[in-house]
Coordinates of C-alpha atoms and ligand atoms in Angstrom, one line a residue:
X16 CA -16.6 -16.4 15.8
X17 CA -13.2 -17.5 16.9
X18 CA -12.0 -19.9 14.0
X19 CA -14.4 -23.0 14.8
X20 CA -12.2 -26.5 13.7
X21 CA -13.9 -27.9 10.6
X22 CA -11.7 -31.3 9.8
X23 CA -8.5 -32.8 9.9
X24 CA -5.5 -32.2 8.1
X25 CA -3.3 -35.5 7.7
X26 CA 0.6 -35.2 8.2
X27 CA 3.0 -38.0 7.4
X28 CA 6.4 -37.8 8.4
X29 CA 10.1 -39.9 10.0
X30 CA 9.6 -43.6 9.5
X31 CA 5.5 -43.4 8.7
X32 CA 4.0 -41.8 12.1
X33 CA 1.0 -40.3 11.6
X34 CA -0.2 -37.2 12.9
X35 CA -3.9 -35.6 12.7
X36 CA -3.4 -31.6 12.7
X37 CA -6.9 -29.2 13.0
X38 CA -8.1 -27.2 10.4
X39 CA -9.3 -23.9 12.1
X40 CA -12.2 -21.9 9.1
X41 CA -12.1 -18.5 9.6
X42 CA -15.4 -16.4 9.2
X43 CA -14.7 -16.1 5.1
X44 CA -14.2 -19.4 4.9
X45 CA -10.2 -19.5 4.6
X46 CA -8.9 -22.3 6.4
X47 CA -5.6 -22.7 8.3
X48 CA -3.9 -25.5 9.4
X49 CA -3.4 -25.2 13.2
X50 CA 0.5 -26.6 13.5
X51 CA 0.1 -25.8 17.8
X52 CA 0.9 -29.0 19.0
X53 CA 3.8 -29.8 16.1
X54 CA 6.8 -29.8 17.5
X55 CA 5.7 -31.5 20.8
X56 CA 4.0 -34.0 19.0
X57 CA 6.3 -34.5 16.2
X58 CA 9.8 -33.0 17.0
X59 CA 9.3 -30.5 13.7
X60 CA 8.5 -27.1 13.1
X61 CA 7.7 -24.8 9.7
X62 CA 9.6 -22.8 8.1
X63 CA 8.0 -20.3 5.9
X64 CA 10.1 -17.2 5.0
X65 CA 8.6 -14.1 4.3
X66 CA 5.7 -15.9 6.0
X67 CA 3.8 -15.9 2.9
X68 CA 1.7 -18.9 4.0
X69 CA 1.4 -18.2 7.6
X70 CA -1.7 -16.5 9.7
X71 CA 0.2 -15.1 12.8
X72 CA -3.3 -14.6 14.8
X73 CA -7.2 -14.6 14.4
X74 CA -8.7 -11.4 13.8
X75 CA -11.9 -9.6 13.3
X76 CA -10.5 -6.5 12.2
X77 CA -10.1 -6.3 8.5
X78 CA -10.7 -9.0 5.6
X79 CA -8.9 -8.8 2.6
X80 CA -9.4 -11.6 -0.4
X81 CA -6.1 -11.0 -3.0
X82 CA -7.2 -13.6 -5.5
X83 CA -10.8 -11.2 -5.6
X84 CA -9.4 -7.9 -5.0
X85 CA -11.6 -7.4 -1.8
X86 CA -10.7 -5.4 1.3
X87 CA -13.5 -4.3 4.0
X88 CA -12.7 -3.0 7.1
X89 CA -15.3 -4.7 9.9
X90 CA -17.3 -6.0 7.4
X91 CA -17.8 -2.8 5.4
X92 CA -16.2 -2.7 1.7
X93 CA -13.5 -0.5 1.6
X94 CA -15.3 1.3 -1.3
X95 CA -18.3 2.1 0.4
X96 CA -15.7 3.5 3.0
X97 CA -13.9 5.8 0.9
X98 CA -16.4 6.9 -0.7
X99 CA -19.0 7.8 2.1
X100 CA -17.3 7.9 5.4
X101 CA -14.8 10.2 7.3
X102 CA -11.4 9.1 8.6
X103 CA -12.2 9.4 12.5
X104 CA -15.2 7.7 11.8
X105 CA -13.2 4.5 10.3
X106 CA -10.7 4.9 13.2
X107 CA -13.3 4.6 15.6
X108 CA -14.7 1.6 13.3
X109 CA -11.7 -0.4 13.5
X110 CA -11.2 0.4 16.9
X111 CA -14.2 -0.5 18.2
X112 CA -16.2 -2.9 15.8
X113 CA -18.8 -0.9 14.9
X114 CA -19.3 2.7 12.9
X115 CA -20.2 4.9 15.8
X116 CA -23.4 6.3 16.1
X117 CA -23.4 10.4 16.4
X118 CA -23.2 10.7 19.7
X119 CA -20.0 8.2 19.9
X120 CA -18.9 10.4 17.2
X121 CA -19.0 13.3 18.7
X122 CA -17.2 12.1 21.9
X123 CA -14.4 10.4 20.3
X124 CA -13.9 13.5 18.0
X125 CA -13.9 15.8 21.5
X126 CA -11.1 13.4 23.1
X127 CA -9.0 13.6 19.7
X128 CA -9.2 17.6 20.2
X129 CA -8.8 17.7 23.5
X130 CA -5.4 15.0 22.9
X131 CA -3.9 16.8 20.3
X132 CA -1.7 18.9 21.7
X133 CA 1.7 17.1 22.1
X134 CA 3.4 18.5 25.9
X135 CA 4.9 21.8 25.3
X136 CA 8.8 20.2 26.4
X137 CA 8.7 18.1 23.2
X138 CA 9.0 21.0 21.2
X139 CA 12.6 21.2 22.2
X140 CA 13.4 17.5 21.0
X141 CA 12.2 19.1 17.4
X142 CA 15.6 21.9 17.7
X143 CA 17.8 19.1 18.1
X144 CA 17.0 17.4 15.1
X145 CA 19.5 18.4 11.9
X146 CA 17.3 20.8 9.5
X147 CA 16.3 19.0 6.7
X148 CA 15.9 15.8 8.8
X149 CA 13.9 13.2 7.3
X150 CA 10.1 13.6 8.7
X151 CA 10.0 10.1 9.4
X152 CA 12.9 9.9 11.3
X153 CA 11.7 12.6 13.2
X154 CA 7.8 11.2 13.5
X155 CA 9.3 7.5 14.9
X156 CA 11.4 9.0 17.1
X157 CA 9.1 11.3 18.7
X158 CA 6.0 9.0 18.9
X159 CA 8.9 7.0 21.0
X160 CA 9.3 9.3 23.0
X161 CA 5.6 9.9 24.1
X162 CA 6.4 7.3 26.5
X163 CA 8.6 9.7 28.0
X164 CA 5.6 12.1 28.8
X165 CA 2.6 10.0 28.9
X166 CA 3.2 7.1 31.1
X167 CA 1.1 4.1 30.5
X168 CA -0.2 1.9 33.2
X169 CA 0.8 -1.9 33.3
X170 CA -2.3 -2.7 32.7
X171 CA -4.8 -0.1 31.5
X172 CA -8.3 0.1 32.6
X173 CA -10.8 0.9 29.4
X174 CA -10.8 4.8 29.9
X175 CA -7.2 4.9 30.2
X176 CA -7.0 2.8 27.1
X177 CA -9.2 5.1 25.3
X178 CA -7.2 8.0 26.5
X179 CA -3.8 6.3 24.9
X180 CA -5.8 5.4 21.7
X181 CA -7.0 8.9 21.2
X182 CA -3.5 10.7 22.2
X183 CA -1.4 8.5 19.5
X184 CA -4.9 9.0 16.8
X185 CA -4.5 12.8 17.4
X186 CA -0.2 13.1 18.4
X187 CA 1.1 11.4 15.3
X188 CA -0.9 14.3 13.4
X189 CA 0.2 16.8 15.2
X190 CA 3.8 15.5 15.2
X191 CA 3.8 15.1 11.6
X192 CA 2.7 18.5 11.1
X193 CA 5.4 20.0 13.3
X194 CA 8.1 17.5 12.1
X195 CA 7.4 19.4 8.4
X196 CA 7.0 22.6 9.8
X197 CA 10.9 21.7 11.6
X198 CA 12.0 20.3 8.0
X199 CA 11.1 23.9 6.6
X200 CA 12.2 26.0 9.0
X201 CA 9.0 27.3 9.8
X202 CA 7.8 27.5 13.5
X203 CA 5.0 25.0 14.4
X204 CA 1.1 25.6 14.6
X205 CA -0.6 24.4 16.7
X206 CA -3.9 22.1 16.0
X207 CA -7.3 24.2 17.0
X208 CA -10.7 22.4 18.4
X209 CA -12.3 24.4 15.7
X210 CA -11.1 22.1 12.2
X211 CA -11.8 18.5 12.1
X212 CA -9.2 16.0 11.6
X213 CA -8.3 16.6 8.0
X214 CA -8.9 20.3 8.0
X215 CA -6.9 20.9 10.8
X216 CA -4.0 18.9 9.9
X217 CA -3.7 21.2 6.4
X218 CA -3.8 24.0 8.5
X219 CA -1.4 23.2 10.8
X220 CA 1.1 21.9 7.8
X221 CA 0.1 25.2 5.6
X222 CA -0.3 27.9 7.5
X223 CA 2.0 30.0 9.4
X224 CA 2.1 33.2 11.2
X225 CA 2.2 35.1 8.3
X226 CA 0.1 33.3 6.5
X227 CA -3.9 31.7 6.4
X228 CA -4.7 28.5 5.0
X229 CA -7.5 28.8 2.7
X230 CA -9.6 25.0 2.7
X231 CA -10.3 23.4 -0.6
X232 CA -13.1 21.0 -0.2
X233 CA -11.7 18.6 -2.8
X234 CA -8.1 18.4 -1.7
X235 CA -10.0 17.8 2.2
X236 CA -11.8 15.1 0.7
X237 CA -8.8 13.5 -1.1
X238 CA -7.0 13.6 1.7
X239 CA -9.3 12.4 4.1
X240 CA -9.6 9.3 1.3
X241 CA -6.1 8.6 1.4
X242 CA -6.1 8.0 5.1
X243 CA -9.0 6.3 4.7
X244 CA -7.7 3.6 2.1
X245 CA -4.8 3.3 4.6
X246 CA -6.2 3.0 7.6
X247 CA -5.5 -0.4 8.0
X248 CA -4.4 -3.8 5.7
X249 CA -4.6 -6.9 7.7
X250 CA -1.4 -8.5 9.1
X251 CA 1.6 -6.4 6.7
X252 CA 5.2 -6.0 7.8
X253 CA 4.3 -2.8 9.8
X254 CA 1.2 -3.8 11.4
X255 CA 3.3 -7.7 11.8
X256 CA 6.0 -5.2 13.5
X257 CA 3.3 -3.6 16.1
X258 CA 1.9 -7.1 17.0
X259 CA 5.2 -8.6 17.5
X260 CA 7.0 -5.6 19.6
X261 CA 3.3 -5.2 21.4
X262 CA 3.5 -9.0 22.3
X263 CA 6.4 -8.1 25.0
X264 CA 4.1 -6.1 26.6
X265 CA 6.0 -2.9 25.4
X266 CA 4.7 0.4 25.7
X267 CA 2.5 1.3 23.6
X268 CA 4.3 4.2 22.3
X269 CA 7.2 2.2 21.3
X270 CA 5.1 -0.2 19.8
X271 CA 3.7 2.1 17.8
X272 CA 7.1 3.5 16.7
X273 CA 7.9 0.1 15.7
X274 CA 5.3 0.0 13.4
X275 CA 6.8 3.3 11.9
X276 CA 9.8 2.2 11.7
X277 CA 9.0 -0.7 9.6
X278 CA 6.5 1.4 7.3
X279 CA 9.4 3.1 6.4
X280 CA 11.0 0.8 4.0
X281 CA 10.1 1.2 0.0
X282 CA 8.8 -2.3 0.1
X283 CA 6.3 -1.1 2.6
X284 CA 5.2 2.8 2.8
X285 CA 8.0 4.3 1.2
X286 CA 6.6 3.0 -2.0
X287 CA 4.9 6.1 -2.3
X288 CA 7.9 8.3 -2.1
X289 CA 9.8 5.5 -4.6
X290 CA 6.7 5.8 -7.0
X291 CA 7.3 9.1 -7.6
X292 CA 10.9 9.2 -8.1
X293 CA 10.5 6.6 -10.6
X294 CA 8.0 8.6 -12.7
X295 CA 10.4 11.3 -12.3
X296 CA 13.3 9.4 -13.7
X297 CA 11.0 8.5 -16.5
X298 CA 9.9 11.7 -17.2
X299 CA 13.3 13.2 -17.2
X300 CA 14.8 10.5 -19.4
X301 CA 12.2 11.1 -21.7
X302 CA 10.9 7.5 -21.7
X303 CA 7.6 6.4 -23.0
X304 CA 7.7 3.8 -20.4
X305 CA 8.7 1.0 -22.3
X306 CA 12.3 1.6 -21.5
X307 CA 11.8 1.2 -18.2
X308 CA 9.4 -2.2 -17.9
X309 CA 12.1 -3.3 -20.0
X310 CA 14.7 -2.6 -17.1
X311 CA 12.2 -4.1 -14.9
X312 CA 11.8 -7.5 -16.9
X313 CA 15.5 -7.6 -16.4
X314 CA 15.5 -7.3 -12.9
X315 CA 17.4 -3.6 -13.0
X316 CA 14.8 -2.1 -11.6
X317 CA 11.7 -2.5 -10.0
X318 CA 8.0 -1.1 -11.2
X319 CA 7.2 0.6 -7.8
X320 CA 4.3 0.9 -6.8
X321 CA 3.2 -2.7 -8.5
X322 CA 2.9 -6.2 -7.0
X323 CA 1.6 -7.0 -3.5
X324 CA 2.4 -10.2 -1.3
X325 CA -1.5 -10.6 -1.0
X326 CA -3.4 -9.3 -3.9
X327 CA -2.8 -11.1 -7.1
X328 CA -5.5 -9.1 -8.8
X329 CA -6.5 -5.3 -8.5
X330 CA -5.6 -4.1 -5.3
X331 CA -8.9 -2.2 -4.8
X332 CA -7.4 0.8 -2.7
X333 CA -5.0 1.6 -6.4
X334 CA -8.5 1.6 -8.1
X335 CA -10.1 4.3 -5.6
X336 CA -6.6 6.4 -5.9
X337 CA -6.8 6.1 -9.5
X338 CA -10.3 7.6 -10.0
X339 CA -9.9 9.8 -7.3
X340 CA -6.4 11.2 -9.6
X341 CA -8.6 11.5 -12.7
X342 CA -10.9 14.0 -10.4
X343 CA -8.4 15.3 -8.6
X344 CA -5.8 16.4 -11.6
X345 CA -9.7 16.8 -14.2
X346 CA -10.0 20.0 -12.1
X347 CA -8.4 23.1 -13.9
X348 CA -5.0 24.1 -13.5
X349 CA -4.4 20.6 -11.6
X350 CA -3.2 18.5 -14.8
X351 CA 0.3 16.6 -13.7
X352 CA 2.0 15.1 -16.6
X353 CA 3.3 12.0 -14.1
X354 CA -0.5 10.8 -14.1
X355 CA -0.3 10.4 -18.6
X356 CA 3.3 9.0 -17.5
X357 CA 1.9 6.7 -15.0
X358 CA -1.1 5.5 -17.0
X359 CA 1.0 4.4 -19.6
X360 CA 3.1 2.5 -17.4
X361 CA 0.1 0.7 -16.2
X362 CA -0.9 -0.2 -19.6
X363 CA 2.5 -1.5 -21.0
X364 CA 3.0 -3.5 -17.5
X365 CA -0.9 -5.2 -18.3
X366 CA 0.0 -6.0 -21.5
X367 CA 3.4 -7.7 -20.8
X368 CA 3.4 -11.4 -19.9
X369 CA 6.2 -10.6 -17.2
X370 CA 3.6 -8.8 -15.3
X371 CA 0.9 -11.1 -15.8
X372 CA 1.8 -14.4 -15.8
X373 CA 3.3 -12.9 -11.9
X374 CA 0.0 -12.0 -11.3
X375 CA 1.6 -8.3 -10.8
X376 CA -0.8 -5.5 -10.6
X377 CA -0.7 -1.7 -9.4
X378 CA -1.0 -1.4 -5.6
X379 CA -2.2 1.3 -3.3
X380 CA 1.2 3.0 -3.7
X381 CA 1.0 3.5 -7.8
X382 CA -1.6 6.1 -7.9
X383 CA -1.4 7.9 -4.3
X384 CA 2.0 9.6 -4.0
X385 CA -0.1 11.9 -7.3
X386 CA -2.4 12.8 -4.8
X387 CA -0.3 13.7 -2.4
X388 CA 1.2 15.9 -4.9
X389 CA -1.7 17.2 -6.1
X390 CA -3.1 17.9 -2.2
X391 CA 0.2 20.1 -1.6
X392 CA 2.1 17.7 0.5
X393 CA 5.3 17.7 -0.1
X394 CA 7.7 14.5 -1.0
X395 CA 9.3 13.7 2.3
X396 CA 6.1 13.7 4.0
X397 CA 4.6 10.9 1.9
X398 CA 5.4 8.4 3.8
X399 CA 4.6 10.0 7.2
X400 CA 0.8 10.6 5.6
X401 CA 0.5 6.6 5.7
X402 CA 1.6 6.8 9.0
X403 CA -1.1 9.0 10.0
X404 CA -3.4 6.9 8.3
X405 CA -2.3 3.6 9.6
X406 CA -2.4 4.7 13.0
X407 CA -5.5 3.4 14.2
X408 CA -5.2 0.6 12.3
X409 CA -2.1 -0.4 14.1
X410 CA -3.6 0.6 17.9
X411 CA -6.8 -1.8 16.3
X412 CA -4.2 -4.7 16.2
X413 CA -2.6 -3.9 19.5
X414 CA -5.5 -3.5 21.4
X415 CA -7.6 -6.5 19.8
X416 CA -4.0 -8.3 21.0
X417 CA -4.4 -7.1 24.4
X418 CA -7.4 -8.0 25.0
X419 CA -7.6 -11.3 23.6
X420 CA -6.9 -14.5 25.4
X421 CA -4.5 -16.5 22.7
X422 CA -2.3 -13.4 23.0
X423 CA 1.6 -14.4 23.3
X424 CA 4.9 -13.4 23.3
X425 CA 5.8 -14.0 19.4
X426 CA 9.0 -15.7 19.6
X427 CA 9.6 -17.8 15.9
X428 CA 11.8 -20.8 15.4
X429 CA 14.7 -21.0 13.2
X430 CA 16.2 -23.7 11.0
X431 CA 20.2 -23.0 11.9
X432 CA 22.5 -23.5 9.1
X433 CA 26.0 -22.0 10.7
X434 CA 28.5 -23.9 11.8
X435 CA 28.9 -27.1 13.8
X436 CA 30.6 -27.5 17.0
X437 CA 34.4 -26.1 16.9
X438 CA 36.7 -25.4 19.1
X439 CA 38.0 -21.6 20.2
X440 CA 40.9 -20.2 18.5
X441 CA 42.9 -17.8 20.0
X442 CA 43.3 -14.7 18.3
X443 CA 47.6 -14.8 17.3
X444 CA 46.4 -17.9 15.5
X445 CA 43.3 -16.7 13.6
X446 CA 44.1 -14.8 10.6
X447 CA 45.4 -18.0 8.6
X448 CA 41.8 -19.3 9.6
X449 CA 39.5 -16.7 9.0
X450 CA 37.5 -15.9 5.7
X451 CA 37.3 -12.5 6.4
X452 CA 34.8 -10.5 6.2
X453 CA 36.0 -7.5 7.1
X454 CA 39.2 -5.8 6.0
X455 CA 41.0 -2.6 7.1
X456 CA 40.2 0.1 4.6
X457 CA 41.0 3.7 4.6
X458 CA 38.1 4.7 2.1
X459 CA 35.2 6.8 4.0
X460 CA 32.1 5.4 3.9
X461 CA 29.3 7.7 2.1
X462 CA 25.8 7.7 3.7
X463 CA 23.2 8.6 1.9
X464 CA 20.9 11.9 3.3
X465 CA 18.3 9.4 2.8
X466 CA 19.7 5.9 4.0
X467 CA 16.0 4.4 2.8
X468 CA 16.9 5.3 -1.0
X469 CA 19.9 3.9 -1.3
X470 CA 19.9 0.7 -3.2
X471 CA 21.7 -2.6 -1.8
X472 CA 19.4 -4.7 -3.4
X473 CA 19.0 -3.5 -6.6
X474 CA 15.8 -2.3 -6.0
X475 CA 15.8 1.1 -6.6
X476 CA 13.5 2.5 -9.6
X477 CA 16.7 3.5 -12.1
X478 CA 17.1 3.4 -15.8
X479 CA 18.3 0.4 -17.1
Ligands
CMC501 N1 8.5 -4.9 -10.5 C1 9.1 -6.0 -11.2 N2 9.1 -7.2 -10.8 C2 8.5 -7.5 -9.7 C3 7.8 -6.5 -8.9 C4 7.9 -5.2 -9.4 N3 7.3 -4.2 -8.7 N4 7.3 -7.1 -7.8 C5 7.6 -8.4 -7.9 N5 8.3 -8.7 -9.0 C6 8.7 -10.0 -9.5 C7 9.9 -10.5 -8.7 O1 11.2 -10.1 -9.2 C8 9.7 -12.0 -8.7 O2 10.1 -12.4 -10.0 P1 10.7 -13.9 -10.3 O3 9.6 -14.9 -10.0 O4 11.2 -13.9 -11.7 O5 11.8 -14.0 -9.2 C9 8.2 -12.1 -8.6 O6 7.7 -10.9 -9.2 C10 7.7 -12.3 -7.2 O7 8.1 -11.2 -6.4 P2 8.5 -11.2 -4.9 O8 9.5 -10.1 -4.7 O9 8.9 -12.6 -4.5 O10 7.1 -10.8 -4.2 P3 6.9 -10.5 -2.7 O11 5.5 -10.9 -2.4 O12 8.0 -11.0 -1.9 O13 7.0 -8.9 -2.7 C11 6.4 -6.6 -2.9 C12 5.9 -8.0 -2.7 C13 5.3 -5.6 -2.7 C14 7.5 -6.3 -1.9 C15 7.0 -6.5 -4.3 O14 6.0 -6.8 -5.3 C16 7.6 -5.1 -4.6 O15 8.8 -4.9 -4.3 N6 6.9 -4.2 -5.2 C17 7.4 -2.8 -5.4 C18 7.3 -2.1 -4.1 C19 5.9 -1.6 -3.7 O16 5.2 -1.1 -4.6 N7 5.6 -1.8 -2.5 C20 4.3 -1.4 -1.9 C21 3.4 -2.6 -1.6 S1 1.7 -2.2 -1.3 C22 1.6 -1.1 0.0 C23 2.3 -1.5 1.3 O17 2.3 -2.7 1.7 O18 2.9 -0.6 1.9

């Protein structure tokens, strides 16, 4: 099903033209106005910040219902998923439409092994990096630079495709691992054909020369949920960011890194690294919480990990992290006083009209950064474990883009609201013109270690 046109929407507009505009129904039954023929037709165009009411493409990758708290990925609910599958199995899923039988299993688990080595020169990019460099800096400049090693035809036949798919499924692992490994000081390890996915990416973060890696079923399988759960989200700014840069025709690579790059942001991914720090701040100030829903009511700070563009309900994927924390951190010697902390917070925020009468509920990010914690990882790499999970849902996007026939360079309209027509001024006669922005200032200007948590907007999860 492509979107079929169902009926008419009616548009009146100027000095009472008419125009008829298609309603395209989508498989679910959600119905978009198609605005295609608009401005030729009518001289006008949308505007729509934030895009919050616009579908950018048709796709039969994932679904997702907000007002019903309903995600499935190709049909299949995302708890069934979680619950049941394994990651390379749901990357193959969105990839290719259907969960692959054992034999496609087996295959597209032999190409991830046999991509996952990254070329042996690209460990000397990881030297050049500052120690204590963020990870994701390190991961979106690196998957960048793939490009660099793996050329990608113009136009890729399927098994070269396949082969691209499977080196960035199996590369942004390894990279992650190694970018860690950098961040520590520690010399890489390398990935081995005998773990599967999950297993083998714990060992190559947690072991080391001196050192084995002893496997603990649970954390595996927490893990392997997490990616899961993240795999892929519909059109979100990252996955928005890999369908616009891959509508140029970019590499795929940089595509990719695009997609990074804009996961990085604590709107987006870094939520999970923002969660925690708030719970932190909480628990250090020795809040019950309610200080600091009060300092969100009053806009001081922000209740990470809460609220969601889309979902105006339950996001499921915070409801499979949240039981999943109550049997990760059940198991002995596992407790982590953030969960009680975060619980709380939970509560206080469902029983406070600010929160509910915005329809704002915990997202993916409330609960998973405590699994993270609990798994081992450590803080900085947060953020790059989405990544790693996201992946295929991102390659999903690009190739369903490739391959489909609508497929065109994205290229928005604007509404300009700068200046008319004036005339130049040359520059001896500026100054008693200009507003000035900028002034000549002697003070040095501090940058953050982490540019990401600083706070220009107010955003950042501090005490009120
Ligand atoms: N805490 C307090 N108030 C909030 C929050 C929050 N977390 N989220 C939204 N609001 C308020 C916001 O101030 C606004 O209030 P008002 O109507 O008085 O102006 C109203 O709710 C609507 O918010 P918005 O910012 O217009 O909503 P949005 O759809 O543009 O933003 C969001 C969505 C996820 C960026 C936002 O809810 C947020 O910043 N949440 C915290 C960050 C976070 O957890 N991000 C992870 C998102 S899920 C995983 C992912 O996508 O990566």
């Amino acid at each position: 099903m492509d979107g079929d046109i169902t009926e008419a929407a009616a548009l009146r507009y100027g000095s009472g033209q008419e125009m008829e505009l298609p309603v395209i129904t989508g498989s679910e039954d959600e119905k978009a106005v198609d605005i295609e023929r608009l401005r030729s037709t009518a001289g006008l165009v949308t505007l729509d910040e934030g895009f919050a009411n616009t579908a950018s493409c048709r796709s039969a990758i994932t679904y997702l219902d907000g007002e019903k708290g309903i995600l499935r990925y190709r049909g299949y609910p995302i708890e069934d998923l979680a619950e049941k599958s394994r990651f390379v199995e749901v990357a193959y899923l969105l990839m290719y439409g259907d969960l692959p039988t054992a034999i496609q299993l087996d295959d597209f688990s032999a190409i991830l092994n046999s991509s996952s080595l990254i070329h042996e020169d690209m460990r000397h990019f990881f030297l050049a990096f500052p120690n204590n460099a963020h990870p994701m800096s390190i991961l979106t400049t690196m998957v960048a630079s793939l490009s660099a090693f793996y050329p990608v035809p113009e136009n890729p036949n399927d098994e070269e495709e396949a082969q691209i798919i499977a080196n960035l499924v199996s590369q942004v692992r390894t990279i992650a691992a190694f970018s860690f490994k950098k961040f520590i000081g520690e010399p890489v390890v390398y990935p081995s054909y005998k773990l599967r996915f999950v297993e083998n990416f714990l060992n190559m973060m947690f072991s080391s020369p001196v050192s084995s890696y002893e496997q603990d079923p649970d954390i595996v399988k927490a893990v392997e949920t997490f990616l899961i759960v993240h795999a892929d989200h519909e059109q979100n700014c990252s996955t928005a960011a890999v369908r616009i840069a891959g509508s140029s025709l970019a590499n795929v690579y940089a595509v990719i890194s695009a997609g990074i790059s804009a996961l990085w942001g604590r709107r987006h991914g870094g939520a999970n690294q923002a969660v925690i720090t708030m719970l932190r701040s909480i628990q250090e100030a020795g809040d019950d919480g309610r200080q600091f829903i009060e300092s969100a009511k009053n806009k001081k700070a922000r209740l990470m990990g809460f609220g969601h563009r889309v979902y105006k309900t339950f996001d499921p994927r915070a409801i499979i992290m949240k039981k999943l924390c109550h049997r990760i951190l059940g198991k002995p010697g596992m407790t982590d006083p953030m969960f009680e902390i975060a619980m709380r917070l939970e509560e206080a925020a469902l029983s406070d009209d600010y929160f509910l009468s915005r329809n704002l509920y915990p997202n993916v990010d409330f609960y998973s950064g405590l699994i993270l914690k609990a798994a081992g990882i450590p803080f900085d790499m947060f953020t790059v474990l989405f990544a790693i999970g996201r992946t295929p849902g991102w390659l999903a996007h690009w190739r369903e883009m490739r391959h489909s026939e609508n497929s065109r360079i994205a290229r928005p309209r604007q509404i300009y609201v700068g200046p008319l027509k004036r005339s130049y001024i040359p520059v001896n006669l500026r100054e008693k013109h200009s507003v000035g922005v900028m002034r000549r200032s002697r003070t040095k200007i501090v940058v953050s270690k982490y540019p990401e948590m600083a706070d220009p907007s107010g955003e950042m999860p501090e005490m009120g």
